[in-house]
mmCIF file of C-alpha atoms in Angstrom:
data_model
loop_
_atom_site.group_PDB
_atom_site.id
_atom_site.type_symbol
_atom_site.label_atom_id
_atom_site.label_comp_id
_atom_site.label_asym_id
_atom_site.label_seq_id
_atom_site.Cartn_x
_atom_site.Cartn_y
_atom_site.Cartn_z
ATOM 1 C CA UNK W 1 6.308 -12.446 -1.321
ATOM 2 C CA UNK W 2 4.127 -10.944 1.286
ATOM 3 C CA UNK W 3 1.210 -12.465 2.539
ATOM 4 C CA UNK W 4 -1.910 -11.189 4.596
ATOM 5 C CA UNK W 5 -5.102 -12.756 5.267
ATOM 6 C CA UNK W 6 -5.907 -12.938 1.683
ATOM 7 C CA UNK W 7 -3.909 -10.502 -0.111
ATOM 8 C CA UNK W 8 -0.462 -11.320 -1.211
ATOM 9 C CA UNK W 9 1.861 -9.130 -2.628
ATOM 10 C CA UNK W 10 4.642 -9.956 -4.757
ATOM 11 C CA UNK W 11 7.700 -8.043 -6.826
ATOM 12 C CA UNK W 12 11.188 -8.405 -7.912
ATOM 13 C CA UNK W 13 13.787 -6.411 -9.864
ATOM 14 C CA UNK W 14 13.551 -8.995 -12.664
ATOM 15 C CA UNK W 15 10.128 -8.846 -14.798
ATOM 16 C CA UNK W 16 10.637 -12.425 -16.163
ATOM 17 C CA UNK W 17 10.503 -13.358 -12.261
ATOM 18 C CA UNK W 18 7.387 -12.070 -11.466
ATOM 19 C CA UNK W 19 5.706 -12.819 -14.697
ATOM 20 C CA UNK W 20 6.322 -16.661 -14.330
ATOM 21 C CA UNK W 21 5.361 -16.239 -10.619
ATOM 22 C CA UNK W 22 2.051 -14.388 -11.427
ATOM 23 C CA UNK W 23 1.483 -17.415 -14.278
ATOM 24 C CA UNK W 24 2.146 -20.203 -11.974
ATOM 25 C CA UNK W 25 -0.286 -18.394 -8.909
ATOM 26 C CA UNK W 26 -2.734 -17.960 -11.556
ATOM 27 C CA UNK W 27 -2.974 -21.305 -12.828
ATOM 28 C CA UNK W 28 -2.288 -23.065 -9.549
ATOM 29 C CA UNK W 29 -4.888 -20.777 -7.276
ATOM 30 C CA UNK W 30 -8.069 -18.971 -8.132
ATOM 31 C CA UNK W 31 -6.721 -15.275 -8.375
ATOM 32 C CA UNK W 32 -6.560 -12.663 -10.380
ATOM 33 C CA UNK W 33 -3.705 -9.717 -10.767
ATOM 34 C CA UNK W 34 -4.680 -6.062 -9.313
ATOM 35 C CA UNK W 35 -1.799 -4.500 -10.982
ATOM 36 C CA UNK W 36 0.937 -1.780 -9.675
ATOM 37 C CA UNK W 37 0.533 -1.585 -5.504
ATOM 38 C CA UNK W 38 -1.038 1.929 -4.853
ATOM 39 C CA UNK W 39 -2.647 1.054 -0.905
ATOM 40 C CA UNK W 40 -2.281 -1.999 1.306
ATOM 41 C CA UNK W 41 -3.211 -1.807 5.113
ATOM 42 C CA UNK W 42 -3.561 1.915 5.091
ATOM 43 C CA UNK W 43 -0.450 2.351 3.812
ATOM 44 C CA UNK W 44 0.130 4.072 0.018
ATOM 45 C CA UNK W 45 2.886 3.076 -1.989
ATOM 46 C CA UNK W 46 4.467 5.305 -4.686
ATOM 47 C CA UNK W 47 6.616 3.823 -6.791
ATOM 48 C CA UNK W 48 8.842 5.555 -9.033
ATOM 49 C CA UNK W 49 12.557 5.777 -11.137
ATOM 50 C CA UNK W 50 13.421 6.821 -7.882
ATOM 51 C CA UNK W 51 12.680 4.102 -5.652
ATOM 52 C CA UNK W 52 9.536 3.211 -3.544
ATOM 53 C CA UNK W 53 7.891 5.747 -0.812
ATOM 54 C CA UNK W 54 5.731 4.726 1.583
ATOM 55 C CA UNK W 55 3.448 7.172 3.766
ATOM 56 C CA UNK W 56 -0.056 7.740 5.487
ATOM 57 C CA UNK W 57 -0.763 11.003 3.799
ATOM 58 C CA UNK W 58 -4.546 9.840 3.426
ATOM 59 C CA UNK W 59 -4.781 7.901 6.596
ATOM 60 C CA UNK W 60 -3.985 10.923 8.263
ATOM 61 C CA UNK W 61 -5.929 13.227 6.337
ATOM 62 C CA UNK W 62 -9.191 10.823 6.864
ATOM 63 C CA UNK W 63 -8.304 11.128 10.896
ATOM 64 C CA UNK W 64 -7.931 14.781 10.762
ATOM 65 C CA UNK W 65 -11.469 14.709 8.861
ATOM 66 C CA UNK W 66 -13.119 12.533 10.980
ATOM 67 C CA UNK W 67 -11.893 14.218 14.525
ATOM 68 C CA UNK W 68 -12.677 18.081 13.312
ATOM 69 C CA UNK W 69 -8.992 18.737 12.735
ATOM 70 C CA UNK W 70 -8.201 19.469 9.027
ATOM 71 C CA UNK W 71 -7.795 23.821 10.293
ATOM 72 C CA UNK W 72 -5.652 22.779 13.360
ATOM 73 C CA UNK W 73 -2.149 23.934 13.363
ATOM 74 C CA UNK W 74 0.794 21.611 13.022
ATOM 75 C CA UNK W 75 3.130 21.094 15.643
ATOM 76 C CA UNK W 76 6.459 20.144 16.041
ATOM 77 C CA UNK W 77 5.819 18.153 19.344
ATOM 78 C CA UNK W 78 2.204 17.384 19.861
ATOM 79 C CA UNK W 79 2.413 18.596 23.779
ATOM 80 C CA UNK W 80 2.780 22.040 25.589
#
Protein backbone atom coordinates (compact mmCIF):
# COMPACT_ATOMS: atom_id res chain seq x y z
CA UNK A 1 0.00 0.00 0.00
CA UNK A 2 1.28 3.35 -0.98
CA UNK A 3 0.12 6.38 0.36
CA UNK A 4 0.38 10.17 -0.72
CA UNK A 5 -1.39 13.10 0.46
CA UNK A 6 -4.64 11.69 -0.56
CA UNK A 7 -4.09 9.14 -3.07
CA UNK A 8 -3.29 5.65 -2.09
CA UNK A 9 -2.36 3.03 -4.21
CA UNK A 10 -2.72 -0.50 -3.62
CA UNK A 11 -1.97 -4.10 -5.56
CA UNK A 12 -0.99 -7.59 -4.99
CA UNK A 13 -0.38 -10.75 -7.04
CA UNK A 14 -3.51 -12.28 -5.48
CA UNK A 15 -6.98 -10.70 -6.78
CA UNK A 16 -8.93 -12.06 -3.73
CA UNK A 17 -6.33 -9.75 -1.72
CA UNK A 18 -7.02 -6.69 -3.19
CA UNK A 19 -10.67 -7.20 -3.70
CA UNK A 20 -11.32 -7.66 0.13
CA UNK A 21 -8.88 -4.73 0.68
CA UNK A 22 -10.72 -2.40 -1.82
CA UNK A 23 -14.22 -3.71 0.10
CA UNK A 24 -13.01 -3.05 3.51
CA UNK A 25 -11.42 0.77 2.33
CA UNK A 26 -14.65 1.27 0.75
CA UNK A 27 -16.87 0.59 3.49
CA UNK A 28 -14.57 1.84 6.23
CA UNK A 29 -13.51 5.37 4.34
CA UNK A 30 -15.33 7.56 1.89
CA UNK A 31 -13.54 6.48 -1.46
CA UNK A 32 -14.12 5.31 -4.49
CA UNK A 33 -11.86 2.89 -6.93
CA UNK A 34 -10.07 4.68 -10.10
CA UNK A 35 -9.23 1.44 -11.61
CA UNK A 36 -5.82 0.07 -13.36
CA UNK A 37 -2.79 2.80 -12.38
CA UNK A 38 -2.00 4.62 -15.74
CA UNK A 39 -0.17 8.16 -14.00
CA UNK A 40 0.71 9.00 -10.41
CA UNK A 41 3.17 11.95 -9.61
CA UNK A 42 4.19 12.39 -13.18
CA UNK A 43 5.08 9.13 -13.48
CA UNK A 44 3.08 6.55 -16.14
CA UNK A 45 2.74 3.11 -15.36
CA UNK A 46 2.30 0.36 -18.01
CA UNK A 47 1.39 -2.67 -16.90
CA UNK A 48 1.48 -5.70 -18.85
CA UNK A 49 2.01 -9.93 -19.10
CA UNK A 50 5.32 -8.73 -18.99
CA UNK A 51 5.71 -6.96 -15.88
CA UNK A 52 5.28 -3.22 -14.91
CA UNK A 53 7.30 -0.19 -16.75
CA UNK A 54 7.59 2.90 -15.41
CA UNK A 55 8.81 6.13 -17.43
CA UNK A 56 8.37 10.01 -18.00
CA UNK A 57 7.77 9.76 -21.69
CA UNK A 58 5.00 12.59 -21.29
CA UNK A 59 6.65 14.52 -18.57
CA UNK A 60 9.37 14.96 -20.80
CA UNK A 61 7.58 15.54 -23.84
CA UNK A 62 5.38 18.41 -21.93
CA UNK A 63 9.05 20.01 -20.89
CA UNK A 64 10.37 19.79 -24.31
CA UNK A 65 6.93 21.59 -25.36
CA UNK A 66 6.91 24.06 -22.94
CA UNK A 67 10.86 25.16 -23.29
CA UNK A 68 10.78 25.28 -27.41
CA UNK A 69 12.60 21.96 -27.62
CA UNK A 70 10.45 19.22 -29.28
CA UNK A 71 13.08 19.81 -32.95
CA UNK A 72 16.27 19.77 -30.72
CA UNK A 73 18.59 16.96 -31.26
CA UNK A 74 19.19 14.25 -28.71
CA UNK A 75 22.32 13.83 -27.09
CA UNK A 76 24.15 11.29 -25.55
CA UNK A 77 25.66 13.62 -22.80
CA UNK A 78 23.79 16.84 -22.49
CA UNK A 79 27.30 18.97 -22.44
CA UNK A 80 30.03 19.86 -25.09
Amino acid sequence: VQIYVDDIIFGATNEKICQEFSKLMEDEFEMRMMGELKFFLRLQIVQSDEGIKIHQMKYTKELLKNYKMKDAKPMKTPMH
